[in-house]
mmCIF file of C-alpha atoms and ligand atoms in Angstrom:
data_model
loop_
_atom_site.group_PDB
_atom_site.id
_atom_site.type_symbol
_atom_site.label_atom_id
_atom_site.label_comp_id
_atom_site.label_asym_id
_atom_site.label_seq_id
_atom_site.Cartn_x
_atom_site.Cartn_y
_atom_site.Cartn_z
ATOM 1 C CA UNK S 1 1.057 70.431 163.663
ATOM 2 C CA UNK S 2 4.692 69.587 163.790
ATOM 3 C CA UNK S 3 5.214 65.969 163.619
ATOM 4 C CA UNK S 4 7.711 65.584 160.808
ATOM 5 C CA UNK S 5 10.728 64.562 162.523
ATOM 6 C CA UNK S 6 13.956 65.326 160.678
ATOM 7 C CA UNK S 7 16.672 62.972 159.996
ATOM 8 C CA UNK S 8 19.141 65.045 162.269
ATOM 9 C CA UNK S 9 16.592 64.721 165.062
ATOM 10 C CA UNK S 10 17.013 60.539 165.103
ATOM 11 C CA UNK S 11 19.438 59.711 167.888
ATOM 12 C CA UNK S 12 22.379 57.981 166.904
ATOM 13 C CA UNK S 13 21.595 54.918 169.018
ATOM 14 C CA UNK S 14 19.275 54.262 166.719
ATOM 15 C CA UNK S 15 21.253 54.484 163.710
ATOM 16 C CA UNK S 16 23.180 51.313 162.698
ATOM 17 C CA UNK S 17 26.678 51.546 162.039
ATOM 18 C CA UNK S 18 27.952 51.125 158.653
ATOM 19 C CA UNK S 19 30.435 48.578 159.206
ATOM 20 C CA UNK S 20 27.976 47.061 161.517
ATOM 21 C CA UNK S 21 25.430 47.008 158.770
ATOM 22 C CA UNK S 22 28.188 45.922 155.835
ATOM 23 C CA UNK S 23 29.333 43.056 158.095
ATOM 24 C CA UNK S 24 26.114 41.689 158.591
ATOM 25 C CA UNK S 25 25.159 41.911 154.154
ATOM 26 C CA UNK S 26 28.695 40.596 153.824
ATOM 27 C CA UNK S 27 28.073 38.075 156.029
ATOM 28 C CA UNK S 28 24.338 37.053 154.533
ATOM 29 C CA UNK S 29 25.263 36.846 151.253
ATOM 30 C CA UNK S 30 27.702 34.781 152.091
ATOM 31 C CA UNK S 31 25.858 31.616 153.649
ATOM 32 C CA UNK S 32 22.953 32.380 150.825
ATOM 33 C CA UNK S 33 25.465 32.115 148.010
ATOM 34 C CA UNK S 34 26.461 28.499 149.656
ATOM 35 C CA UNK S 35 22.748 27.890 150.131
ATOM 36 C CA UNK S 36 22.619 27.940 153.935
ATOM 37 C CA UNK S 37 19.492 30.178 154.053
ATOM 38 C CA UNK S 38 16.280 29.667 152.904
ATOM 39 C CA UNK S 39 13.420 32.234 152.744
ATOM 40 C CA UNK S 40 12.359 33.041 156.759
ATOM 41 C CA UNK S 41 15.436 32.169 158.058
ATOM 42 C CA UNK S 42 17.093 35.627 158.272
ATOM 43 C CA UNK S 43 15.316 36.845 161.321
ATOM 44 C CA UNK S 44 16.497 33.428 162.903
ATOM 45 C CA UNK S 45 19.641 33.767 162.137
ATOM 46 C CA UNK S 46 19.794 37.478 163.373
ATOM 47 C CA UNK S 47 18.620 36.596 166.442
ATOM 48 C CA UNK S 48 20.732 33.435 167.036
ATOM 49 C CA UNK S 49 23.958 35.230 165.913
ATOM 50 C CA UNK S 50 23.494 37.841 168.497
ATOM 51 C CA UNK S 51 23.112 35.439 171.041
ATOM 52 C CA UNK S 52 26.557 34.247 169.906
ATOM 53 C CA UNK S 53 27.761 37.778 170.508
ATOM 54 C CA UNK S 54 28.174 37.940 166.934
ATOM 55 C CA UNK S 55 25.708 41.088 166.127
ATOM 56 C CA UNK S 56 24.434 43.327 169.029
ATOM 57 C CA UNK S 57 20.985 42.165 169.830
ATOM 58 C CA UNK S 58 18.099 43.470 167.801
ATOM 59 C CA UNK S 59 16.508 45.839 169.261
ATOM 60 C CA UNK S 60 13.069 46.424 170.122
ATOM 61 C CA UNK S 61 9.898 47.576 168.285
ATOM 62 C CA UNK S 62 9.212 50.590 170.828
ATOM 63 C CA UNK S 63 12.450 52.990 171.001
ATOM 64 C CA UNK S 64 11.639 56.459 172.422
ATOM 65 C CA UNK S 65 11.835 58.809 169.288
ATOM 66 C CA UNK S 66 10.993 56.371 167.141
ATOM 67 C CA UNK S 67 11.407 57.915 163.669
ATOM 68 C CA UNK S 68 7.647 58.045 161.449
ATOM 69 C CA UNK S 69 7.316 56.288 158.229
ATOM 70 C CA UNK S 70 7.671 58.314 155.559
ATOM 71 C CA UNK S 71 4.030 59.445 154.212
ATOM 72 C CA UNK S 72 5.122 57.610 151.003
ATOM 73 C CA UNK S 73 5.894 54.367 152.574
ATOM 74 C CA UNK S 74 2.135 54.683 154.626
ATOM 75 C CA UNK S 75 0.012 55.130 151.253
ATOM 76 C CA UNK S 76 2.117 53.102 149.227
ATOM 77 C CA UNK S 77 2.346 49.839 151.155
ATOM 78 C CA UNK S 78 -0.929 48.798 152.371
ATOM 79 C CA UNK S 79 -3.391 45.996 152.354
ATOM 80 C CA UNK S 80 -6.364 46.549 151.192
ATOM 81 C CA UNK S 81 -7.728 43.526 149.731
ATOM 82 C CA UNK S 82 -10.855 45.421 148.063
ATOM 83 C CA UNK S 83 -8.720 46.733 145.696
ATOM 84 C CA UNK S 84 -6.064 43.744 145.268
ATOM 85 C CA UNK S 85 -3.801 41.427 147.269
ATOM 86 C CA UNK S 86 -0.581 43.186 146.563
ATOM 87 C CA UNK S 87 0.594 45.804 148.519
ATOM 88 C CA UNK S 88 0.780 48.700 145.734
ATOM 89 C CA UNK S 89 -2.817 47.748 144.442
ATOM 90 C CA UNK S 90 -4.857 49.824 147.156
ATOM 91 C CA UNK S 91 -2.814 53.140 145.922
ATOM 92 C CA UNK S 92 -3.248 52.127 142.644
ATOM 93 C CA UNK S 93 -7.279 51.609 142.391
ATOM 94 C CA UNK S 94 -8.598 53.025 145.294
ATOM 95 C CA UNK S 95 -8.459 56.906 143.766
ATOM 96 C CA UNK S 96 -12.185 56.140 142.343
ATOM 97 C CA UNK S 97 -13.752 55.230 145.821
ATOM 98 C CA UNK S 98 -16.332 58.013 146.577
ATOM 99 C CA UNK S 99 -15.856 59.329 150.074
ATOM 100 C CA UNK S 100 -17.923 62.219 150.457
ATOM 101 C CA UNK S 101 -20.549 61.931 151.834
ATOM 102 C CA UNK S 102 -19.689 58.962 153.752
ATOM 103 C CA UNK S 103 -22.360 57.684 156.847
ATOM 104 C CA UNK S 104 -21.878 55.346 159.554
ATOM 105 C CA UNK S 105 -24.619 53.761 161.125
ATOM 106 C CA UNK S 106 -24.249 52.436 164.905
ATOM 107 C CA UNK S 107 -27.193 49.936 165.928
ATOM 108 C CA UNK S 108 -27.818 46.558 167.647
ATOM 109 C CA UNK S 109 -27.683 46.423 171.250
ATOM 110 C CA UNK S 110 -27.956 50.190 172.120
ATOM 111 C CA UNK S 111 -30.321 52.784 173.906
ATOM 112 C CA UNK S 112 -29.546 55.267 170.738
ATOM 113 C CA UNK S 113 -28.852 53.802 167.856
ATOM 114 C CA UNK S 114 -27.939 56.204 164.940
ATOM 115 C CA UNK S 115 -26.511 57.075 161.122
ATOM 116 C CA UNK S 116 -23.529 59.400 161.546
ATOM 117 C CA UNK S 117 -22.120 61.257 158.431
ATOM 118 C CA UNK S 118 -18.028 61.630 158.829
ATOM 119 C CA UNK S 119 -18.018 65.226 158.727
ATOM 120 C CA UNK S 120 -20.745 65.904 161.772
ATOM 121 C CA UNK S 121 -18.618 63.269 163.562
ATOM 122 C CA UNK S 122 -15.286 65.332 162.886
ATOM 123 C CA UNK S 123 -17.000 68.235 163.877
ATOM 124 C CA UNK S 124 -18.790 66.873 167.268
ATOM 125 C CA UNK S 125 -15.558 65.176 168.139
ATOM 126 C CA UNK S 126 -12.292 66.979 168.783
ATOM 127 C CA UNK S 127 -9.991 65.463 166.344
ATOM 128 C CA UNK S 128 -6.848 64.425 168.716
ATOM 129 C CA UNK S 129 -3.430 63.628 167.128
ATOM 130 C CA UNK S 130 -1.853 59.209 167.532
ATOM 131 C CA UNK S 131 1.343 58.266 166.939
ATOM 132 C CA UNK S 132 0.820 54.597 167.126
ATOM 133 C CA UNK S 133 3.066 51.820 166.199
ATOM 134 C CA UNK S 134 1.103 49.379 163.562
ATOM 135 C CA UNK S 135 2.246 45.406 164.008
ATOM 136 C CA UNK S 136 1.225 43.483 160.674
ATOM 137 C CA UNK S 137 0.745 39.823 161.482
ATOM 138 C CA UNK S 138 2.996 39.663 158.108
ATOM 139 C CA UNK S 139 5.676 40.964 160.209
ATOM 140 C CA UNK S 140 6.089 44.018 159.051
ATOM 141 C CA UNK S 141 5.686 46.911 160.513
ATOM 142 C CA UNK S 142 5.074 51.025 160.400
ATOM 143 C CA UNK S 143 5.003 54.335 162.914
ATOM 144 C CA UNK S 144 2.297 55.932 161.584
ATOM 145 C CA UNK S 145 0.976 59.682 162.872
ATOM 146 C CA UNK S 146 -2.964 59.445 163.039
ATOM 147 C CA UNK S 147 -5.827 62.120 163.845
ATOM 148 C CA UNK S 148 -9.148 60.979 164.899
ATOM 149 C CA UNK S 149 -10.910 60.314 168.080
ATOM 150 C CA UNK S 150 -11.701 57.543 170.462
ATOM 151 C CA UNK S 151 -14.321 54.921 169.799
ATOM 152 C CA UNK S 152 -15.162 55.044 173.222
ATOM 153 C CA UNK S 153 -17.259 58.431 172.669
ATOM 154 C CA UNK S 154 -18.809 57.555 169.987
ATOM 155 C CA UNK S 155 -19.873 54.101 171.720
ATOM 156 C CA UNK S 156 -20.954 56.061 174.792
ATOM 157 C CA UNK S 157 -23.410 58.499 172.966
ATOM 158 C CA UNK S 158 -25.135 55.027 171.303
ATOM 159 C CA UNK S 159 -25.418 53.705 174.977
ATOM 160 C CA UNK S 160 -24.860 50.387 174.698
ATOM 161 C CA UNK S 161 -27.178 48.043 177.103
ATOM 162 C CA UNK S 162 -25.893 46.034 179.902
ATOM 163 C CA UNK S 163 -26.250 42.674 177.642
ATOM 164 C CA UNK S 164 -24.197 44.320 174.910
ATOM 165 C CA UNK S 165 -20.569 42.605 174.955
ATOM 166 C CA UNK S 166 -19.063 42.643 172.364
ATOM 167 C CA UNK S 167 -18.592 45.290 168.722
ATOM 168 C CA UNK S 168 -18.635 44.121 165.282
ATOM 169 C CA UNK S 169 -17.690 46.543 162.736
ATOM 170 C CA UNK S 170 -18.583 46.517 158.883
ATOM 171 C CA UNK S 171 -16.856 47.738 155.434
ATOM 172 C CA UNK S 172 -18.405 49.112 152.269
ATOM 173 C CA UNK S 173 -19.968 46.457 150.181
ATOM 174 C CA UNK S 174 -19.572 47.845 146.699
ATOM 175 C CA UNK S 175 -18.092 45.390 144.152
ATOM 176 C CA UNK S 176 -18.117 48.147 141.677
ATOM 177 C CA UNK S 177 -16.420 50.991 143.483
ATOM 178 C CA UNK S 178 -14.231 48.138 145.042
ATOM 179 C CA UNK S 179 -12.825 45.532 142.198
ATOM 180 C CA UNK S 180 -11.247 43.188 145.051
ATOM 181 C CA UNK S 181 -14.498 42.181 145.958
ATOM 182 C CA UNK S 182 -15.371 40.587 142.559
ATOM 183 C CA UNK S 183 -12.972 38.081 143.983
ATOM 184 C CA UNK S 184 -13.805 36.090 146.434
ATOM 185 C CA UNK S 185 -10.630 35.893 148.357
ATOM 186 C CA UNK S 186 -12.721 37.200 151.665
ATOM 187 C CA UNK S 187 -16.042 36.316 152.572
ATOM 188 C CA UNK S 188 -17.346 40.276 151.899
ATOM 189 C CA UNK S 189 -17.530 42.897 153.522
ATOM 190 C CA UNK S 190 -14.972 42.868 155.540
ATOM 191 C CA UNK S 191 -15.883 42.325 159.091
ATOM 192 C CA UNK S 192 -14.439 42.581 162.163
ATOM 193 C CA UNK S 193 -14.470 42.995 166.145
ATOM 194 C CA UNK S 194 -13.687 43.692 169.514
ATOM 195 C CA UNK S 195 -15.093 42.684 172.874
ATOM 196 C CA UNK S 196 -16.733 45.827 174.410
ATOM 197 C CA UNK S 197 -13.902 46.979 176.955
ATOM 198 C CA UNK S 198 -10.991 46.614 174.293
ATOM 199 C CA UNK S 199 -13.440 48.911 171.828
ATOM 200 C CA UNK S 200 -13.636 51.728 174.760
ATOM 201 C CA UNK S 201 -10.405 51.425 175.696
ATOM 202 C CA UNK S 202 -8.932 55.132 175.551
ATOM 203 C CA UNK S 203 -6.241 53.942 172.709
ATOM 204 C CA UNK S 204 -8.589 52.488 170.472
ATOM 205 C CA UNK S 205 -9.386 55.026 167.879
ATOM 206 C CA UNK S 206 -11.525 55.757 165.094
ATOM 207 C CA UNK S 207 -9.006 57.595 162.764
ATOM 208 C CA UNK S 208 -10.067 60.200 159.714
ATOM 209 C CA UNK S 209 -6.546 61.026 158.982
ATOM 210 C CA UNK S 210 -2.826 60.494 158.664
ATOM 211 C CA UNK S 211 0.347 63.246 159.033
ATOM 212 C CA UNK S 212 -2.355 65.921 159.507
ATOM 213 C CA UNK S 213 -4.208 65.244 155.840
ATOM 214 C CA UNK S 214 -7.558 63.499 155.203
ATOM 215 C CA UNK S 215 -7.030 60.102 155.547
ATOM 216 C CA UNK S 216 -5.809 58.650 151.582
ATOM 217 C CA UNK S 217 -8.845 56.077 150.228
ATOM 218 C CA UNK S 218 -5.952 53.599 150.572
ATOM 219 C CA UNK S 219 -5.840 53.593 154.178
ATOM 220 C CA UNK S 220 -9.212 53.495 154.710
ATOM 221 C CA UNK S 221 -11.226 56.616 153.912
ATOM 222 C CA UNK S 222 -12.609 58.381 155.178
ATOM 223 C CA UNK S 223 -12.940 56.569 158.695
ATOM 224 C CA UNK S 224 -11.206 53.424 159.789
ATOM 225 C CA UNK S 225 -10.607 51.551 163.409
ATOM 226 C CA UNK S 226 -6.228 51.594 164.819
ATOM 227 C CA UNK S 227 -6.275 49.671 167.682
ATOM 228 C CA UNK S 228 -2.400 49.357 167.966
ATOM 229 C CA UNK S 229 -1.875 46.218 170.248
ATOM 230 C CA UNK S 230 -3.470 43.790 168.165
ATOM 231 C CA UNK S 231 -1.884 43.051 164.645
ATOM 232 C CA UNK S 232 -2.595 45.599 161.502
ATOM 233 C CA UNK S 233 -5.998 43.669 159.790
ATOM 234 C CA UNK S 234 -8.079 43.902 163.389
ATOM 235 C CA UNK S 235 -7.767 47.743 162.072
ATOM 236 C CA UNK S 236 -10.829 47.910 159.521
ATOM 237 C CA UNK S 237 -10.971 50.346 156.827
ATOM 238 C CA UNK S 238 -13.675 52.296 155.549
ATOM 239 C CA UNK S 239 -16.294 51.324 157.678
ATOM 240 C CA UNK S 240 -20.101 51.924 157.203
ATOM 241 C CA UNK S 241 -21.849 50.241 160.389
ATOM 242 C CA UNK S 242 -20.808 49.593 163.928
ATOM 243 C CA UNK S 243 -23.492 47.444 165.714
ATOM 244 C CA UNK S 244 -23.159 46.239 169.112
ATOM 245 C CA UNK S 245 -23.763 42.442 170.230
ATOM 246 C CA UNK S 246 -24.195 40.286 172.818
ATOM 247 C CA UNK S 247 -21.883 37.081 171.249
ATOM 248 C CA UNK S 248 -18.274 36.993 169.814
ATOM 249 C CA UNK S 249 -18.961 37.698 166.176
ATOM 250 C CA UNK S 250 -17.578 35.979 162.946
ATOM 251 C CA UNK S 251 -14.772 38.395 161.351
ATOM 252 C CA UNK S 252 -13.877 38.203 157.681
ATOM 253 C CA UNK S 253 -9.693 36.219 158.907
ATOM 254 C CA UNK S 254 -11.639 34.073 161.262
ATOM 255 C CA UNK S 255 -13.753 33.022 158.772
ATOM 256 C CA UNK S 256 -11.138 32.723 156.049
ATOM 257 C CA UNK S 257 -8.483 30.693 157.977
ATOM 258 C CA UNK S 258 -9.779 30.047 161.996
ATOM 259 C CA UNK S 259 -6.437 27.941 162.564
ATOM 260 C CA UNK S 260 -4.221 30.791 161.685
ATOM 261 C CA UNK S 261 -6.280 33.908 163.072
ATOM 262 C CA UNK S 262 -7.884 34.598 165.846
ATOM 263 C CA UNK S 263 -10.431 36.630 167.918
ATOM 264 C CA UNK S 264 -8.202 38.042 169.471
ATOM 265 C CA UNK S 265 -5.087 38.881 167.126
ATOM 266 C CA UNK S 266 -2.792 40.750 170.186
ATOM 267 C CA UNK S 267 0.370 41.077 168.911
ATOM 268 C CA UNK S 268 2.147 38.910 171.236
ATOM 269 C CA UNK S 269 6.311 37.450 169.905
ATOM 270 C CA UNK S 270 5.781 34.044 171.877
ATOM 271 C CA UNK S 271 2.621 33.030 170.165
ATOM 272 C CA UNK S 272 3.546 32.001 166.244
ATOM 273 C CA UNK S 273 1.410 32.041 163.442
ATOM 274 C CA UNK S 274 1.215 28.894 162.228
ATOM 275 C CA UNK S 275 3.185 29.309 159.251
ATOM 276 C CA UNK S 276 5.795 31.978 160.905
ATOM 277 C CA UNK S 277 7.461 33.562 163.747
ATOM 278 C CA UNK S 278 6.123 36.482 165.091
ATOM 279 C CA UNK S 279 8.981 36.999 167.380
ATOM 280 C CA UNK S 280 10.868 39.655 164.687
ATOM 281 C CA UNK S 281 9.424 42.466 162.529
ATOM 282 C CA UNK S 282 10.940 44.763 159.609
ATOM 283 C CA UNK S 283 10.025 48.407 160.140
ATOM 284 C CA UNK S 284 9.276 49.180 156.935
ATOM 285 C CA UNK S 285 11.866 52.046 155.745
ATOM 286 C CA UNK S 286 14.830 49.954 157.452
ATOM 287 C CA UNK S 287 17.594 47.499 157.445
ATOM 288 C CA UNK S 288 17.378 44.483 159.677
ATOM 289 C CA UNK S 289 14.852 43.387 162.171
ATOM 290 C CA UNK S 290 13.467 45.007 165.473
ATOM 291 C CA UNK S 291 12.489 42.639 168.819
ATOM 292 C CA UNK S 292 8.005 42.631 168.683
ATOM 293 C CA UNK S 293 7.304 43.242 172.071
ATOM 294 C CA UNK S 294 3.992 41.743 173.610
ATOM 295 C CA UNK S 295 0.718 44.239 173.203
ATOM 296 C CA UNK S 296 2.399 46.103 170.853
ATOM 297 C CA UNK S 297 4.845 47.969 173.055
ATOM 298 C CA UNK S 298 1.828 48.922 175.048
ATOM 299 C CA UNK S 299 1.221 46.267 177.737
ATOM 300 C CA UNK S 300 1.412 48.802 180.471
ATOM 301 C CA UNK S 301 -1.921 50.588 179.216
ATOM 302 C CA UNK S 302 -3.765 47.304 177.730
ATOM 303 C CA UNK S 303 -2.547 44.282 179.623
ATOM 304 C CA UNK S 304 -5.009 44.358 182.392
ATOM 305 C CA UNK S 305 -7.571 43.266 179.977
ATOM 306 C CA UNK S 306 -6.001 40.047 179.657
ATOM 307 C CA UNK S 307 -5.201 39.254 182.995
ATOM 308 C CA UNK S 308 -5.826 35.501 183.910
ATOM 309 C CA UNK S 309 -6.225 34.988 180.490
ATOM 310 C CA UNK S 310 -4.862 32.086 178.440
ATOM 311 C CA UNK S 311 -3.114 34.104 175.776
ATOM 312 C CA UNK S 312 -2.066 31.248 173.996
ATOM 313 C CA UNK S 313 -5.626 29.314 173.686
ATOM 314 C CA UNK S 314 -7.214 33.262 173.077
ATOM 315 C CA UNK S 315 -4.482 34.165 170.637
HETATM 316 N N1 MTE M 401 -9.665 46.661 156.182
HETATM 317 C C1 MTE M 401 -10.320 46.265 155.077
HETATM 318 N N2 MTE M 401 -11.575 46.662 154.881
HETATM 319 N N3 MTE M 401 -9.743 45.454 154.141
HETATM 320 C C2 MTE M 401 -8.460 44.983 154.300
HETATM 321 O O1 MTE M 401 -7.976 44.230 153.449
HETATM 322 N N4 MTE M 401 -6.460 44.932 155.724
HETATM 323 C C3 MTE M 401 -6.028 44.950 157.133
HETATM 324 C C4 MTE M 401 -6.362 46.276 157.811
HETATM 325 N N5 MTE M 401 -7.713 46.700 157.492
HETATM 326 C C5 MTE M 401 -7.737 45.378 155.464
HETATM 327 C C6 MTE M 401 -8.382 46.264 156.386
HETATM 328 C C7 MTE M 401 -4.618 44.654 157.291
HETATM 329 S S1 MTE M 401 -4.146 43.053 157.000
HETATM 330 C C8 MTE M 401 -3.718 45.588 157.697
HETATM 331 S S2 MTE M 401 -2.092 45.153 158.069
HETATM 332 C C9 MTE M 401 -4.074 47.006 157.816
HETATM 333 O O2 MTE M 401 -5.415 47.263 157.402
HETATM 334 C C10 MTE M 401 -3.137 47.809 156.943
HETATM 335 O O3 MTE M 401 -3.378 49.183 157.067
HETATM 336 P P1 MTE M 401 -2.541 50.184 156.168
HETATM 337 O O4 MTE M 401 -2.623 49.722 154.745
HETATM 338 O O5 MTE M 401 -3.152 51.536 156.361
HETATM 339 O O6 MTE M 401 -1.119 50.129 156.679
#
């Protein structure tokens, strides 16, 4: 699988010029050395001083040809709060976390409920290849090159029944394999969900790997959910039971903080989280800031699911 894209392969649009990019240091360090910026107010200022004509405008999330982040940057900067809050913790103390054999077990509201092991899954499913954009509600964000397969087959072989509407999806509970949860900065395991039509929706996968490799224990071995319109943490990681439900369920943010996340979580650049805009991201492996563009980038394929939907009030 060639997906490695060399540097000579980026086009040059996307590349910003050097004076371009020495201006705009020059001109940052500048108004922080007289103390006109404060922490969050760069990607204001970007955007206001291109209005001004001052920059060009940032440009968006979703280029065609984006360029991948680097493998390193993908298993070096995660969050993974069952081994730590900062981002180099999950590479750092997730080596221990026994993956194989690894089962999944799909219940609640279905005709054929089951336990899965990873590798019969692999095997039954043709693996299929996802370069997907991934939108942190931090505001940060990566291209990342997945393998995997769609939820949706795996939902349709459990049969779900017609009062099944929504998906709830479980982590490993194992404070001694994972040291994060000794801590109770999440109500454990993690949990979260999806209403039934955004969980068989053709881009919402269940990935097992990442540029062609098993997928790292830091990103969520050996089987973890990428839905790519809704911000990074609606993606759970090393999940151990799917189980299908008639009501919205609880999930682990929700629970945690239900002013700041919600249900929903689409990444959408005109709803804010409370404490930040959402309207600017930093691809990590960059300079500057990029536009977040609603869904993702991918309204065309997912915003009919919303339609006549409050987006705001459902954020
Ligand atoms: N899943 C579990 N079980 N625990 C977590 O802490 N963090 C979420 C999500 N899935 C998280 C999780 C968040 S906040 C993000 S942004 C993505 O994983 C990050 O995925 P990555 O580290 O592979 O980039």
């Amino acid at each position: 699988m060639m997906i490695i894209r060399n540097k000579e392969d980026i086009p040059s649009s996307e590349i910003t010029e050097e004076k371009v990019y020495l201006d705009r240091r020059a001109f940052f360090k500048k108004a922080a050395s007289l103390g006109l910026i404060v922490p969050g107010m760069a990607a204001k200022l970007v955007q206001a001083s291109g209005i001004f004509g001052l920059f060009p405008p940032l440009k968006p999330a979703a280029m065609p040809h984006d360029p991948l982040t680097s493998f390193h940057d993908i298993t070096h900067y995660n969050n993974f709060y069952e081994f730590g809050t900062n981002k180099s913790d999950p590479s750092k103390y997730s080596g221990a976390l026994s993956t194989n054999p690894w089962q999944v077990k799909i219940d609640g509201l279905v005709r054929r409920p089951g336990v899965y092991s990873v590798n019969d899954l692999i095997h039954k499913y043709p693996q299929q290849d996802r370069v997907y954009r991934l939108r942190c509600v931090e505001a940060w964000s990566m291209v990342i090159p997945w393998s995997g397969f769609p939820l949706g087959s795996l939902l349709k072989q459990a049969d779900p029944l017609g009062h099944a509407h929504f998906v709830e999806f479980w982590t490993l509970y194992d404070p001694k394999q994972m040291p994060g949860q000794r801590v109770p900065v999440l109500d454990w395991p993690y949990r979260e969900g999806l209403r039934l039509d955004e969980a068989m929706h053709p881009l919402t996968i269940l990935a097992t790997g990442l540029y062609g490799k098993p997928l790292p224990n830091q990103d969520g071995a050996p089987i973890r959910l990428v839905v790519p319109w809704k911000y990074g943490f609606k993606s759970i990681k090393s999940i151990v039971r799917i189980r299908l439900v008639e009501h919205m369920p609880q999930t682990s943010w929700q629970m945690a903080a239900p002013d700041e996340y919600g249900f929903y979580s689409n990444v959408n650049p005109k709803v804010n989280h409370p404490r930040w805009s959402q309207a600017t991201e930093r691809r990590i492996g960059e300079w500057g800031l990029r536009r977040t563009l609603l869904f993702n980038g991918y309204a065309n394929q997912v915003g009919s699911l919303y339609s006549g939907m409050n987006l705001r009030k459902n954020f």
